[in-house]
CSV table of C-alpha atoms in Angstrom, one decimal:
chain,number,residue,atom,x,y,z
A,1,MET,CA,197.8,-17.2,13.6
A,2,PRO,CA,200.8,-15.0,14.5
A,3,VAL,CA,202.7,-13.4,11.6
A,4,VAL,CA,206.4,-13.1,12.1
A,5,ALA,CA,207.8,-9.6,11.7
A,6,ARG,CA,211.3,-10.0,12.9
A,7,GLN,CA,213.6,-12.5,14.5
A,8,GLN,CA,216.9,-12.1,16.4
A,9,GLY,CA,218.5,-15.0,18.3
A,10,ALA,CA,215.6,-16.7,20.1
A,11,ARG,CA,213.2,-13.8,20.0
A,12,ILE,CA,210.5,-13.9,17.4
A,13,GLU,CA,208.5,-10.7,17.1
A,14,THR,CA,205.1,-10.9,15.5
A,15,ARG,CA,203.1,-8.1,13.7
A,16,ASP,CA,200.6,-7.9,16.6
A,17,GLY,CA,203.4,-7.1,19.1
A,18,ARG,CA,203.9,-10.5,20.7
A,19,VAL,CA,207.4,-11.9,21.5
A,20,LEU,CA,207.8,-15.6,21.1
A,21,LEU,CA,210.8,-17.5,22.3
A,22,ASP,CA,212.2,-20.1,19.9
A,23,ALA,CA,213.2,-23.4,21.6
A,24,ALA,CA,212.2,-25.4,18.5
A,25,SER,CA,214.5,-24.6,15.6
A,26,GLY,CA,217.8,-25.8,17.0
A,27,GLY,CA,219.4,-23.5,14.5
A,28,PHE,CA,222.0,-20.8,14.5
A,29,GLY,CA,219.7,-17.8,15.2
A,30,GLY,CA,218.7,-15.0,12.9
A,31,ALA,CA,220.1,-11.5,12.6
A,32,HIS,CA,223.7,-12.1,13.7
A,33,PRO,CA,225.3,-8.9,12.5
A,34,ARG,CA,228.5,-10.3,10.9
A,35,VAL,CA,226.9,-13.4,9.5
A,36,ARG,CA,224.0,-11.4,8.1
A,37,ALA,CA,226.4,-8.9,6.5
A,38,ALA,CA,228.5,-11.7,4.9
A,39,ILE,CA,225.4,-13.3,3.4
A,40,ALA,CA,224.0,-9.9,2.2
A,41,ASP,CA,227.4,-9.0,0.7
A,42,GLN,CA,227.6,-12.3,-1.2
A,43,ALA,CA,223.9,-11.9,-2.4
A,44,ARG,CA,224.7,-8.5,-3.9
A,45,ARG,CA,227.6,-10.0,-5.9
A,46,VAL,CA,226.6,-13.5,-7.0
A,47,ALA,CA,224.2,-15.9,-5.3
A,48,LEU,CA,224.2,-18.8,-7.7
A,49,SER,CA,226.8,-19.7,-10.3
A,50,SER,CA,227.6,-22.7,-12.5
A,51,ARG,CA,229.7,-25.4,-10.9
A,52,ILE,CA,231.8,-25.3,-14.0
A,53,LEU,CA,233.4,-22.1,-12.8
A,54,VAL,CA,235.7,-21.7,-9.9
A,55,SER,CA,233.9,-20.3,-6.9
A,56,ARG,CA,236.0,-18.5,-4.3
A,57,PRO,CA,233.3,-18.6,-1.6
A,58,LEU,CA,233.1,-22.4,-2.1
A,59,ALA,CA,236.8,-22.7,-1.8
A,60,GLY,CA,236.7,-20.7,1.4
A,61,ALA,CA,233.9,-22.8,2.8
A,62,VAL,CA,235.7,-26.1,2.0
A,63,ALA,CA,238.9,-24.8,3.6
A,64,ALA,CA,237.0,-23.6,6.7
A,65,LEU,CA,235.3,-27.0,7.1
A,66,ALA,CA,238.6,-28.8,6.8
A,67,GLU,CA,240.1,-26.7,9.5
A,68,PHE,CA,237.0,-27.0,11.8
A,69,CYS,CA,236.5,-30.7,11.5
A,70,PRO,CA,238.8,-33.1,13.3
A,71,GLY,CA,241.5,-35.4,12.0
A,72,PRO,CA,241.4,-36.7,8.5
A,73,LEU,CA,238.0,-35.2,7.6
A,74,SER,CA,238.9,-32.9,4.8
A,75,VAL,CA,236.8,-33.4,1.7
A,76,SER,CA,233.4,-31.6,1.8
A,77,TYR,CA,230.2,-32.0,-0.2
A,78,LEU,CA,227.8,-29.0,0.1
A,79,CYS,CA,224.1,-29.4,-0.7
A,80,ASN,CA,220.8,-27.9,0.2
A,81,SER,CA,219.9,-29.4,3.6
A,82,GLY,CA,221.1,-31.7,6.3
A,83,HIS,CA,218.8,-34.4,5.1
A,84,GLU,CA,220.4,-34.3,1.6
A,85,ALA,CA,223.8,-34.3,3.3
A,86,LEU,CA,222.9,-37.5,5.1
A,87,ASP,CA,221.5,-39.0,1.9
A,88,SER,CA,224.9,-38.2,0.2
A,89,ALA,CA,226.5,-40.4,2.9
A,90,PHE,CA,224.2,-43.3,2.1
A,91,LYS,CA,225.1,-42.9,-1.6
A,92,LEU,CA,228.8,-42.9,-0.7
A,93,ALA,CA,228.3,-46.1,1.3
A,94,LYS,CA,226.5,-47.8,-1.6
A,95,GLY,CA,229.2,-46.6,-4.0
A,96,THR,CA,231.8,-48.1,-1.7
A,97,HIS,CA,230.0,-51.4,-1.2
A,98,PRO,CA,227.6,-51.9,-4.2
A,99,ASP,CA,226.7,-55.4,-3.1
A,100,ARG,CA,225.9,-54.7,0.6
A,101,PRO,CA,222.2,-54.4,1.4
A,102,TYR,CA,222.1,-52.7,4.8
A,103,ALA,CA,222.4,-49.4,6.6
A,104,LEU,CA,222.5,-49.7,10.4
A,105,GLY,CA,221.1,-47.2,13.0
A,106,ILE,CA,219.1,-46.7,16.1
A,107,GLN,CA,215.3,-47.1,15.6
A,108,GLY,CA,213.2,-44.0,16.4
A,109,GLU,CA,216.0,-41.5,16.1
A,110,ASP,CA,215.9,-38.7,13.5
A,111,PHE,CA,217.6,-39.6,10.2
A,112,GLY,CA,215.7,-37.1,8.1
A,113,THR,CA,212.8,-37.3,5.7
A,114,LEU,CA,214.4,-38.7,2.5
A,115,SER,CA,213.8,-42.4,1.7
A,116,HIS,CA,216.8,-44.0,3.3
A,117,GLY,CA,216.7,-41.8,6.4
A,118,SER,CA,212.9,-42.3,6.8
A,119,ALA,CA,213.4,-46.1,6.6
A,120,LEU,CA,216.2,-46.1,9.1
A,121,GLY,CA,214.3,-44.0,11.6
A,122,ALA,CA,211.2,-46.2,11.2
A,123,GLY,CA,213.1,-49.4,11.1
A,124,SER,CA,211.2,-50.6,8.0
A,125,THR,CA,211.7,-50.2,4.3
A,126,VAL,CA,209.9,-47.2,2.7
A,127,LEU,CA,210.7,-48.2,-0.9
A,128,PRO,CA,211.0,-52.0,-1.6
A,129,SER,CA,213.6,-51.3,-4.3
A,130,ALA,CA,215.7,-48.9,-2.3
A,131,PRO,CA,219.5,-49.5,-2.7
A,132,LEU,CA,219.9,-49.9,1.1
A,133,ARG,CA,217.6,-51.5,3.5
A,134,PRO,CA,217.4,-50.5,7.2
A,135,ARG,CA,218.7,-52.7,10.1
A,136,THR,CA,218.1,-51.1,13.5
A,137,VAL,CA,218.4,-51.7,17.2
A,138,PRO,CA,215.9,-50.5,19.8
A,139,ALA,CA,216.2,-46.9,21.1
A,140,GLY,CA,216.4,-48.3,24.6
A,141,ALA,CA,219.4,-50.5,23.8
A,142,PRO,CA,221.7,-48.5,21.5
A,143,GLU,CA,224.7,-50.5,22.7
A,144,GLU,CA,223.4,-53.4,20.7
A,145,LEU,CA,224.4,-51.5,17.5
A,146,LEU,CA,227.9,-52.8,17.9
A,147,GLY,CA,227.0,-56.5,17.6
A,148,GLN,CA,225.0,-55.8,14.3
A,149,VAL,CA,228.0,-54.6,12.3
A,150,ASP,CA,229.1,-57.2,9.8
A,151,GLU,CA,230.1,-57.6,6.1
A,152,SER,CA,226.5,-57.1,5.0
A,153,VAL,CA,226.4,-53.5,6.4
A,154,ALA,CA,227.4,-50.7,4.0
A,155,ALA,CA,227.1,-47.9,6.6
A,156,VAL,CA,226.5,-47.4,10.3
A,157,VAL,CA,224.8,-44.0,11.1
A,158,VAL,CA,224.8,-42.7,14.6
A,159,ALA,CA,224.7,-39.3,16.3
A,160,PRO,CA,226.9,-38.4,19.3
A,161,ALA,CA,223.7,-37.7,21.3
A,162,ALA,CA,220.0,-37.5,20.6
A,163,PRO,CA,216.7,-36.6,22.4
A,164,GLY,CA,216.3,-39.5,24.8
A,165,ARG,CA,219.9,-40.5,24.6
A,166,PRO,CA,222.5,-38.5,26.5
A,167,LEU,CA,226.0,-37.9,25.2
A,168,GLY,CA,227.5,-40.3,27.7
A,169,ARG,CA,225.1,-43.2,27.2
A,170,LEU,CA,227.5,-44.7,24.7
A,171,THR,CA,230.9,-44.9,26.3
A,172,LEU,CA,234.3,-44.0,24.9
A,173,ASP,CA,235.2,-47.7,24.9
A,174,TRP,CA,232.0,-48.4,22.9
A,175,TRP,CA,232.9,-45.8,20.3
A,176,VAL,CA,236.4,-47.2,20.0
A,177,ALA,CA,235.1,-50.7,19.6
A,178,LEU,CA,232.6,-49.4,16.9
A,179,ARG,CA,235.4,-47.7,15.0
A,180,GLU,CA,237.4,-50.9,15.1
A,181,ARG,CA,234.5,-53.1,14.0
A,182,CYS,CA,233.7,-50.7,11.1
A,183,HIS,CA,237.4,-50.7,10.1
A,184,ARG,CA,237.5,-54.5,10.2
A,185,THR,CA,234.3,-55.1,8.2
A,186,GLY,CA,234.7,-52.1,5.8
A,187,ALA,CA,231.4,-50.5,6.9
A,188,LEU,CA,231.5,-46.7,6.7
A,189,LEU,CA,231.1,-45.1,10.1
A,190,VAL,CA,228.9,-42.0,9.6
A,191,VAL,CA,228.5,-39.6,12.6
A,192,ASP,CA,225.4,-37.6,12.2
A,193,GLU,CA,225.7,-34.1,13.6
A,194,ARG,CA,222.8,-32.4,11.9
A,195,ARG,CA,221.3,-31.6,15.3
A,196,THR,CA,224.4,-31.5,17.5
A,197,GLY,CA,227.0,-29.5,15.5
A,198,PRO,CA,228.5,-27.1,15.5
A,199,ALA,CA,228.6,-26.0,19.2
A,200,ARG,CA,225.2,-27.4,20.2
A,201,LEU,CA,226.6,-29.9,22.8
A,202,GLY,CA,228.9,-27.4,24.5
A,203,ARG,CA,231.9,-28.3,22.3
A,204,PRO,CA,232.8,-27.4,18.8
A,205,LEU,CA,231.6,-30.8,17.5
A,206,GLY,CA,230.1,-33.7,19.4
A,207,THR,CA,232.5,-35.9,17.5
A,208,GLY,CA,235.3,-34.5,19.6
A,209,ALA,CA,233.9,-36.3,22.7
A,210,LEU,CA,233.9,-39.8,21.1
A,211,GLY,CA,237.6,-40.5,21.0
A,212,ILE,CA,237.5,-41.6,17.3
A,213,PHE,CA,237.4,-40.2,13.8
A,214,PRO,CA,234.5,-41.2,11.6
A,215,ASP,CA,234.6,-41.9,7.8
A,216,VAL,CA,231.9,-39.3,7.2
A,217,LEU,CA,230.6,-36.4,9.3
A,218,VAL,CA,227.2,-34.9,8.5
A,219,LEU,CA,226.3,-31.3,9.4
A,220,GLY,CA,223.0,-29.6,8.8
A,221,ASP,CA,221.0,-26.5,8.5
A,222,THR,CA,222.7,-24.6,11.4
A,223,LEU,CA,225.4,-23.8,8.9
A,224,GLY,CA,223.0,-21.7,6.9
A,225,ALA,CA,222.4,-19.3,9.7
A,226,ASP,CA,218.6,-19.6,9.5
A,227,ALA,CA,218.9,-17.7,6.2
A,228,VAL,CA,220.2,-20.0,3.5
A,229,PRO,CA,219.4,-23.7,2.9
A,230,VAL,CA,222.6,-25.8,3.3
A,231,GLY,CA,223.9,-29.1,4.5
A,232,VAL,CA,227.4,-30.6,4.4
A,233,SER,CA,229.0,-34.1,4.5
A,234,VAL,CA,232.7,-34.1,5.3
A,235,MET,CA,234.6,-37.2,4.6
A,236,THR,CA,238.2,-38.5,4.6
A,237,ARG,CA,240.0,-38.3,1.3
A,238,ALA,CA,240.5,-42.1,1.2
A,239,VAL,CA,236.7,-42.6,1.4
A,240,TYR,CA,236.1,-40.0,-1.2
A,241,GLU,CA,238.7,-41.3,-3.6
A,242,ARG,CA,237.3,-44.8,-3.4
A,243,VAL,CA,234.0,-43.7,-5.1
A,244,TYR,CA,234.6,-40.3,-6.7
A,245,GLY,CA,238.3,-40.1,-7.3
A,246,ARG,CA,239.4,-39.2,-10.9
A,247,ARG,CA,235.8,-39.2,-12.1
A,248,ASN,CA,233.6,-36.5,-13.5
A,249,PRO,CA,232.7,-34.1,-10.6
A,250,SER,CA,229.1,-33.9,-11.9
A,251,LEU,CA,228.7,-37.6,-11.0
A,252,HIS,CA,227.2,-36.3,-7.8
A,253,GLY,CA,226.1,-32.7,-8.0
A,254,SER,CA,223.3,-30.3,-7.3
A,255,THR,CA,221.7,-27.4,-9.2
A,256,PHE,CA,221.6,-25.1,-6.1
A,257,GLY,CA,223.9,-26.9,-3.7
A,258,ALA,CA,227.3,-25.4,-3.0
A,259,SER,CA,226.2,-22.0,-4.3
A,260,PRO,CA,228.3,-19.0,-3.5
A,261,LEU,CA,225.6,-17.7,-1.2
A,262,SER,CA,225.4,-20.9,0.8
A,263,ALA,CA,229.2,-21.3,0.9
A,264,ALA,CA,229.5,-17.7,2.3
A,265,ALA,CA,227.0,-18.6,5.0
A,266,VAL,CA,229.0,-21.7,6.0
A,267,SER,CA,232.2,-19.7,6.3
A,268,ALA,CA,230.6,-16.9,8.3
A,269,VAL,CA,228.8,-19.3,10.7
A,270,LEU,CA,232.0,-21.3,11.4
A,271,ASP,CA,233.9,-18.1,12.0
A,272,ALA,CA,231.2,-16.9,14.4
A,273,VAL,CA,231.2,-20.2,16.3
A,274,VAL,CA,234.9,-19.7,17.0
A,275,SER,CA,235.2,-15.9,17.2
A,276,ASP,CA,232.2,-15.4,19.4
A,277,ASP,CA,232.9,-18.6,21.4
A,278,LEU,CA,229.4,-19.9,20.9
A,279,VAL,CA,230.4,-23.1,22.7
A,280,THR,CA,230.4,-21.4,26.1
A,281,PRO,CA,226.7,-20.2,26.1
A,282,GLN,CA,225.6,-23.8,25.3
A,283,ARG,CA,227.6,-25.0,28.3
A,284,GLU,CA,226.0,-22.4,30.5
A,285,PHE,CA,222.6,-23.4,29.3
A,286,GLU,CA,223.4,-27.0,30.2
A,287,GLN,CA,224.5,-26.0,33.7
A,288,ALA,CA,221.3,-24.0,34.3
A,289,ALA,CA,219.1,-26.8,32.9
A,290,LEU,CA,220.8,-29.4,35.2
A,291,ARG,CA,220.3,-27.0,38.2
A,292,LEU,CA,216.6,-27.0,37.3
A,293,ARG,CA,216.6,-30.8,37.3
A,294,GLU,CA,218.1,-30.8,40.8
A,295,GLU,CA,215.5,-28.5,42.1
A,296,ARG,CA,212.6,-30.5,40.8
A,297,THR,CA,210.6,-33.2,42.6
A,298,GLY,CA,208.4,-34.4,39.7
A,299,SER,CA,208.6,-37.7,38.0
A,300,VAL,CA,209.6,-36.7,34.5
A,301,GLU,CA,213.2,-37.3,33.3
A,302,LEU,CA,215.1,-34.1,32.2
A,303,HIS,CA,218.5,-34.0,30.6
A,304,ALA,CA,220.7,-31.5,28.8
A,305,ASP,CA,223.8,-31.8,26.7
A,306,GLY,CA,224.8,-28.3,26.0
A,307,SER,CA,221.7,-26.6,24.7
A,308,LEU,CA,220.0,-29.8,23.5
A,309,LEU,CA,217.5,-30.3,26.3
A,310,TRP,CA,214.9,-33.1,26.4
A,311,ILE,CA,212.2,-34.2,28.8
A,312,ARG,CA,210.8,-37.7,28.9
A,313,ALA,CA,207.2,-37.4,30.1
A,314,ARG,CA,205.1,-40.3,31.4
A,315,ASP,CA,203.4,-40.9,28.0
A,316,THR,CA,202.5,-39.1,24.8
A,317,GLY,CA,199.6,-37.4,26.3
A,318,ALA,CA,201.7,-35.9,29.1
A,319,ALA,CA,204.3,-34.8,26.5
A,320,ARG,CA,201.6,-33.0,24.5
A,321,ARG,CA,200.3,-31.3,27.6
A,322,LEU,CA,203.8,-30.1,28.4
A,323,ALA,CA,204.3,-28.7,24.9
A,324,ALA,CA,200.9,-27.0,25.1
A,325,ALA,CA,201.8,-25.4,28.5
A,326,LEU,CA,205.0,-24.1,27.0
A,327,ALA,CA,203.1,-22.7,24.0
A,328,ALA,CA,200.7,-20.9,26.3
A,329,ARG,CA,203.8,-19.3,27.8
A,330,ASP,CA,205.0,-18.2,24.3
A,331,VAL,CA,207.8,-20.8,24.1
A,332,LEU,CA,207.9,-22.7,20.8
A,333,VAL,CA,208.9,-26.4,20.8
A,334,ARG,CA,208.5,-29.1,18.1
A,335,GLU,CA,205.8,-31.6,18.1
A,336,PRO,CA,206.6,-34.2,20.8
A,337,ALA,CA,208.0,-37.5,19.6
A,338,GLY,CA,206.2,-40.1,21.7
A,339,GLY,CA,206.9,-39.0,25.3
A,340,LEU,CA,209.8,-36.8,24.4
A,341,VAL,CA,209.7,-33.0,24.4
A,342,THR,CA,212.9,-31.4,23.0
A,343,LEU,CA,214.1,-27.8,23.6
A,344,ALA,CA,216.9,-26.5,21.4
A,345,PRO,CA,217.1,-22.7,21.3
A,346,PRO,CA,219.3,-21.0,18.7
A,347,LEU,CA,223.1,-21.0,19.3
A,348,THR,CA,223.0,-17.2,19.3
A,349,ALA,CA,220.2,-16.8,21.8
A,350,GLU,CA,220.8,-14.1,24.4
A,351,ARG,CA,221.3,-15.3,28.1
A,352,GLU,CA,218.2,-13.3,29.1
A,353,ASP,CA,216.1,-15.3,26.6
A,354,THR,CA,217.5,-18.7,27.5
A,355,ASP,CA,216.9,-17.9,31.2
A,356,GLN,CA,213.3,-17.1,30.3
A,357,ILE,CA,212.9,-20.3,28.4
A,358,LEU,CA,214.1,-22.3,31.4
A,359,LYS,CA,212.0,-20.3,33.8
A,360,ARG,CA,208.9,-20.9,31.7
A,361,LEU,CA,209.8,-24.6,31.4
A,362,ALA,CA,209.9,-24.9,35.2
A,363,GLU,CA,206.4,-23.3,35.4
A,364,ALA,CA,205.1,-25.7,32.7
A,365,LEU,CA,206.6,-28.7,34.5
A,366,LYS,CA,205.0,-27.6,37.7
A,367,GLU,CA,201.7,-27.3,36.0
A,368,LEU,CA,202.1,-30.8,34.5
A,369,ASP,CA,203.0,-32.2,37.9
A,370,THR,CA,199.8,-30.7,39.4
A,371,GLU,CA,197.7,-32.2,36.6
A,372,GLU,CA,199.4,-35.6,37.0
A,373,THR,CA,198.8,-35.6,40.7
A,374,GLY,CA,195.2,-34.9,40.2
A,375,ARG,CA,194.7,-37.8,37.8
């Protein structure tokens, strides 16, 4: 088993001298000089402090998030992971509508590993006594989500794009209609950007492509720069005030969440996204991936939105063989989900490394085509 010695961007160097290419993490990327310096500087001063005290790093992070996020999204809750941030949105929805029993989403998509998220992804209740029960539509028919929004739904949770669902699959008109339906029924519209923001889709946030403002925007571990655990939910002030306004701030808190260290990481990452124009490399990756798709003659479906690339193989077995072929070429990907193989290199990956990832993907796909032809 390789032992990691060093990581920078997409390059993972092991103690035995191998260099692996990370197409699995979908994170920010390790060892960014300014971000690493900002985190180290904060760690030397104070990493964790009581929430009773004023935290200048937290104030800076909240201000940076309010500037980065669109429209009326201005009130932030920092916690320890994207999964926790999504869970905080479920809690906000239940606080807004205590008597409503349902959260609505697309079955099979990633809603995290906590109880409500797991239930929504599976389309079935994990805990019988959970405050919210899942209501889902099939992954192959995400448009049907719109017709399921009614006065029994506390929250609608949907990502701008996901493995297996391109950014343009749900049209601007659909998003506008969803926003209107949520407004009319009172259901909270939660846009889940744990995997797509910031910069992943070749734009600062995927939300910017939807033509609407959600009630809550969820961001994930990318903001921790692969160094500090963090997740964020950003909401409108009106939504926040309805549940938490003029109440004890400890009503919804966290021992380690919103620490000075994690807040410093959030500010540094957002600054790097803008200052280093990390949106452009994701667009370039998308263009290169789509050129690869045009050059192919095989039967698998390949799509990229920014640097979120996915391949739909013929079946689960073919997807696993493709993942194994990539691993044999020192490209790391996550365990396939059904027939889907997803590649998401770090935002700060060097062009040389992303080119290598795509080159090795082309080789692995050709190998898979040969195997499939021989079956």
